[in-house]
Each structure stands twice: as structure tokens, then as C-alpha cells.
C-alpha positions as a LaTeX table, in Angstrom:
\begin{tabular}{lrrr}
\hline
Residue & $x$ (\AA) & $y$ (\AA) & $z$ (\AA) \\
\hline
Tyr1 & 207.89 & 37.80 & $-125.22$ \\
Gly2 & 208.01 & 39.70 & $-128.48$ \\
Tyr3 & 210.66 & 40.97 & $-130.87$ \\
Ser4 & 211.69 & 44.34 & $-132.25$ \\
Ser5 & 211.72 & 45.47 & $-135.88$ \\
Asn6 & 214.42 & 43.84 & $-138.02$ \\
Ser7 & 215.69 & 41.62 & $-135.17$ \\
Cys8 & 214.36 & 38.28 & $-136.48$ \\
Pro9 & 215.27 & 36.99 & $-139.94$ \\
Gly10 & 212.10 & 36.54 & $-141.97$ \\
Glu11 & 210.23 & 39.46 & $-140.39$ \\
Thr12 & 210.84 & 43.21 & $-140.56$ \\
Gly13 & 208.15 & 44.24 & $-138.07$ \\
Ala14 & 207.92 & 44.09 & $-134.29$ \\
Trp15 & 205.34 & 41.53 & $-133.12$ \\
Gly16 & 204.05 & 39.54 & $-130.18$ \\
Ala17 & 204.63 & 41.88 & $-127.24$ \\
Gly18 & 200.97 & 41.92 & $-126.13$ \\
Ser19 & 199.95 & 38.29 & $-126.65$ \\
Ala20 & 200.30 & 35.28 & $-124.39$ \\
Asp21 & 203.24 & 33.02 & $-125.22$ \\
Val22 & 204.00 & 29.32 & $-125.05$ \\
Val23 & 207.70 & 28.43 & $-125.12$ \\
Tyr24 & 209.09 & 25.02 & $-126.06$ \\
Ala25 & 212.69 & 23.98 & $-125.43$ \\
Phe26 & 214.17 & 21.87 & $-128.23$ \\
Thr27 & 217.63 & 20.26 & $-128.22$ \\
Pro28 & 218.38 & 18.59 & $-131.56$ \\
Glu29 & 220.38 & 15.37 & $-131.60$ \\
Ala30 & 221.92 & 16.18 & $-135.00$ \\
Thr31 & 223.26 & 19.41 & $-136.49$ \\
Asp32 & 221.04 & 20.17 & $-139.48$ \\
Tyr33 & 218.27 & 22.35 & $-140.90$ \\
Tyr34 & 214.94 & 21.93 & $-139.11$ \\
Gly35 & 211.51 & 22.93 & $-140.38$ \\
Ile36 & 209.34 & 24.27 & $-137.57$ \\
Lys37 & 205.70 & 24.76 & $-138.53$ \\
Leu38 & 202.77 & 26.26 & $-136.68$ \\
Gln39 & 199.17 & 25.80 & $-137.82$ \\
Ala40 & 196.95 & 27.98 & $-135.61$ \\
Glu41 & 193.27 & 28.79 & $-135.46$ \\
Tyr42 & 194.15 & 32.41 & $-134.64$ \\
Asp43 & 196.50 & 35.07 & $-136.02$ \\
Ala44 & 199.70 & 33.53 & $-134.68$ \\
Asn45 & 203.38 & 34.37 & $-134.66$ \\
Leu46 & 206.28 & 31.88 & $-134.54$ \\
Tyr47 & 209.91 & 32.56 & $-133.70$ \\
Val48 & 213.01 & 30.62 & $-132.66$ \\
Val49 & 215.68 & 31.96 & $-130.29$ \\
Ser50 & 218.69 & 30.62 & $-128.46$ \\
Asp51 & 218.24 & 32.84 & $-125.38$ \\
Cys52 & 214.84 & 33.81 & $-123.97$ \\
Asn53 & 216.46 & 36.69 & $-122.08$ \\
Asn54 & 217.79 & 38.17 & $-125.34$ \\
Val55 & 215.14 & 37.51 & $-128.00$ \\
Asp56 & 216.28 & 40.33 & $-130.31$ \\
Gly57 & 219.95 & 39.35 & $-130.12$ \\
Thr58 & 219.49 & 35.60 & $-130.58$ \\
Cys59 & 216.51 & 35.25 & $-132.92$ \\
Leu60 & 217.20 & 32.67 & $-135.64$ \\
Gly61 & 214.00 & 33.24 & $-137.56$ \\
Ala62 & 210.37 & 34.33 & $-137.35$ \\
Asp63 & 207.19 & 34.10 & $-139.35$ \\
Asp64 & 203.96 & 36.05 & $-138.94$ \\
Glu65 & 201.47 & 35.38 & $-141.72$ \\
Ile66 & 198.54 & 37.80 & $-141.61$ \\
Gly67 & 195.20 & 36.21 & $-140.72$ \\
Thr68 & 193.77 & 33.16 & $-139.00$ \\
Asn69 & 194.34 & 29.55 & $-140.06$ \\
Lys70 & 197.63 & 30.40 & $-141.78$ \\
Glu71 & 200.78 & 28.31 & $-141.49$ \\
Glu72 & 203.76 & 30.03 & $-139.92$ \\
Ser73 & 207.11 & 28.34 & $-140.59$ \\
Val74 & 210.76 & 28.83 & $-139.72$ \\
Asn75 & 213.62 & 26.96 & $-141.38$ \\
Ala76 & 216.61 & 27.10 & $-139.02$ \\
Tyr77 & 220.09 & 25.56 & $-138.89$ \\
Leu78 & 220.43 & 24.14 & $-135.38$ \\
Asp79 & 223.49 & 22.68 & $-133.66$ \\
Ala80 & 223.32 & 19.28 & $-131.96$ \\
Gly81 & 223.25 & 19.45 & $-128.17$ \\
Thr82 & 222.30 & 23.14 & $-128.06$ \\
Thr83 & 218.94 & 24.07 & $-126.57$ \\
Tyr84 & 216.77 & 26.40 & $-128.65$ \\
Phe85 & 213.44 & 27.96 & $-127.71$ \\
Ile86 & 210.46 & 27.84 & $-130.04$ \\
Ile87 & 208.01 & 30.60 & $-129.15$ \\
Val88 & 204.37 & 30.32 & $-130.16$ \\
Asp89 & 202.83 & 33.76 & $-129.82$ \\
Gly90 & 200.06 & 35.97 & $-131.14$ \\
Trp91 & 200.82 & 38.77 & $-133.57$ \\
Ser92 & 199.53 & 41.62 & $-131.41$ \\
Asn93 & 201.60 & 44.10 & $-129.46$ \\
Ala94 & 198.53 & 45.53 & $-127.66$ \\
Ser95 & 196.11 & 42.68 & $-126.93$ \\
Asp96 & 196.16 & 38.97 & $-126.11$ \\
Val97 & 195.68 & 36.96 & $-129.30$ \\
Asn98 & 195.76 & 33.18 & $-128.77$ \\
Gly99 & 193.92 & 29.92 & $-129.39$ \\
Pro100 & 194.35 & 26.30 & $-130.45$ \\
Tyr101 & 197.29 & 25.30 & $-132.64$ \\
Thr102 & 199.46 & 22.43 & $-133.84$ \\
Leu103 & 203.26 & 22.74 & $-133.73$ \\
Thr104 & 205.51 & 20.36 & $-135.68$ \\
Ile105 & 209.27 & 20.01 & $-136.02$ \\
Gly106 & 210.62 & 18.08 & $-138.97$ \\
Glu107 & 213.29 & 17.96 & $-141.60$ \\
Gly108 & 214.27 & 21.39 & $-142.83$ \\
Cys109 & 215.28 & 22.75 & $-146.19$ \\
Thr110 & 218.95 & 23.24 & $-147.14$ \\
Pro111 & 219.35 & 26.60 & $-148.93$ \\
Thr112 & 220.99 & 26.55 & $-152.36$ \\
Cys113 & 223.00 & 29.69 & $-153.03$ \\
Glu114 & 225.97 & 30.03 & $-155.32$ \\
Ala115 & 228.68 & 32.55 & $-154.45$ \\
Gly116 & 227.35 & 35.99 & $-155.24$ \\
Ala117 & 223.87 & 34.72 & $-155.98$ \\
Cys118 & 220.84 & 36.80 & $-155.22$ \\
Gly119 & 217.19 & 36.02 & $-154.97$ \\
Asp120 & 215.35 & 32.96 & $-153.66$ \\
Asp121 & 217.45 & 30.43 & $-151.75$ \\
Gly122 & 215.05 & 27.57 & $-152.50$ \\
Cys123 & 213.77 & 27.51 & $-148.90$ \\
Gly124 & 211.64 & 30.63 & $-148.81$ \\
Gly125 & 214.54 & 32.89 & $-147.86$ \\
Val126 & 216.98 & 35.08 & $-149.76$ \\
Cys127 & 220.56 & 34.23 & $-150.66$ \\
Pro128 & 223.14 & 36.25 & $-148.75$ \\
Phe129 & 225.15 & 38.70 & $-150.78$ \\
Thr130 & 228.80 & 37.61 & $-150.89$ \\
Val131 & 230.29 & 39.81 & $-153.62$ \\
Val132 & 229.93 & 43.38 & $-154.85$ \\
Gln133 & 226.42 & 43.85 & $-156.13$ \\
Thr134 & 224.28 & 46.28 & $-158.04$ \\
Cys135 & 220.79 & 46.98 & $-156.73$ \\
Val136 & 217.71 & 48.40 & $-158.43$ \\
Asp137 & 214.45 & 48.78 & $-156.49$ \\
Ser138 & 215.68 & 46.47 & $-153.69$ \\
Val139 & 216.59 & 43.70 & $-156.18$ \\
Cys140 & 220.32 & 42.94 & $-156.04$ \\
Cys141 & 222.43 & 40.84 & $-158.37$ \\
Ser142 & 226.13 & 40.15 & $-158.75$ \\
Leu143 & 228.17 & 42.35 & $-161.02$ \\
Ser144 & 229.50 & 40.46 & $-164.01$ \\
\hline
\end{tabular}
């Protein structure tokens, strides 16, 4: 597995196409935000999808921190009774990068965004833009 540029929220690059993968199926009992964390002893890559045959079209989030012994994390809103796939991968598109790791799934973070807000959502993401905005150097804020 791997994903293309701009197909997974949280990552703009294309990663994982050359490394070995481990895929976990997870079916939550409750609809809520879930925090999925990967602590690896190699340069890892973590992403969550709802369809392994359509990674780019169903990616809910990805994280690829540069370097070894970094924590990758995805905060995702998951529906009860729906099976999702958590993919533990290496960053590389050309070689097999893998090793030991610990994967945990726990309580997630609920984003806090007011209508038209911009900037940090309180969970490591960015608030969606819901009204007309002005942007300067990729920083957008609501028009008053």
C-alpha cells in the first residue's frame, strides 16, 4: 500500500509505496473520535482508510513524522459498526523500511472550530473554512 500526494488529510506528500505494510481491521463499537498512535523504531508512516482497494479515495488521515523513534498519530471520526483499516507502513516509496513498533487506539480529540474559524482546531489539525475568507501567505481568516 501507499498513498498519493494530497489524498490523505494530514499529509501532502505521497508515501509508503515501497515499504512492507501491516494492516489492522478495526470496527468501533461507538461513533466517536479515536486517537490512533504509532511508536516505531524506524521511520514509519501511519494511515487510516475505509477501503484497502481505494486508499486514495477513502483515506481518513495520515501521519509521517520524519526520522526514527517518532510518534505518528491520526485523530479520526469513526462510525460504530463500520470496519476501518489502520495501515502501519514505512515512509519510503523505493525501499522496504520496517521494524518493531507499538500501535495503540484510544480516545480521540474532538476538534473545536467556530463557524468561519481558521487555524488550529485544538487536535493538531486545521479548522475547515466555512465562510468567505481572506488569505495572506497561506494563512486564512474570516472576513469581518
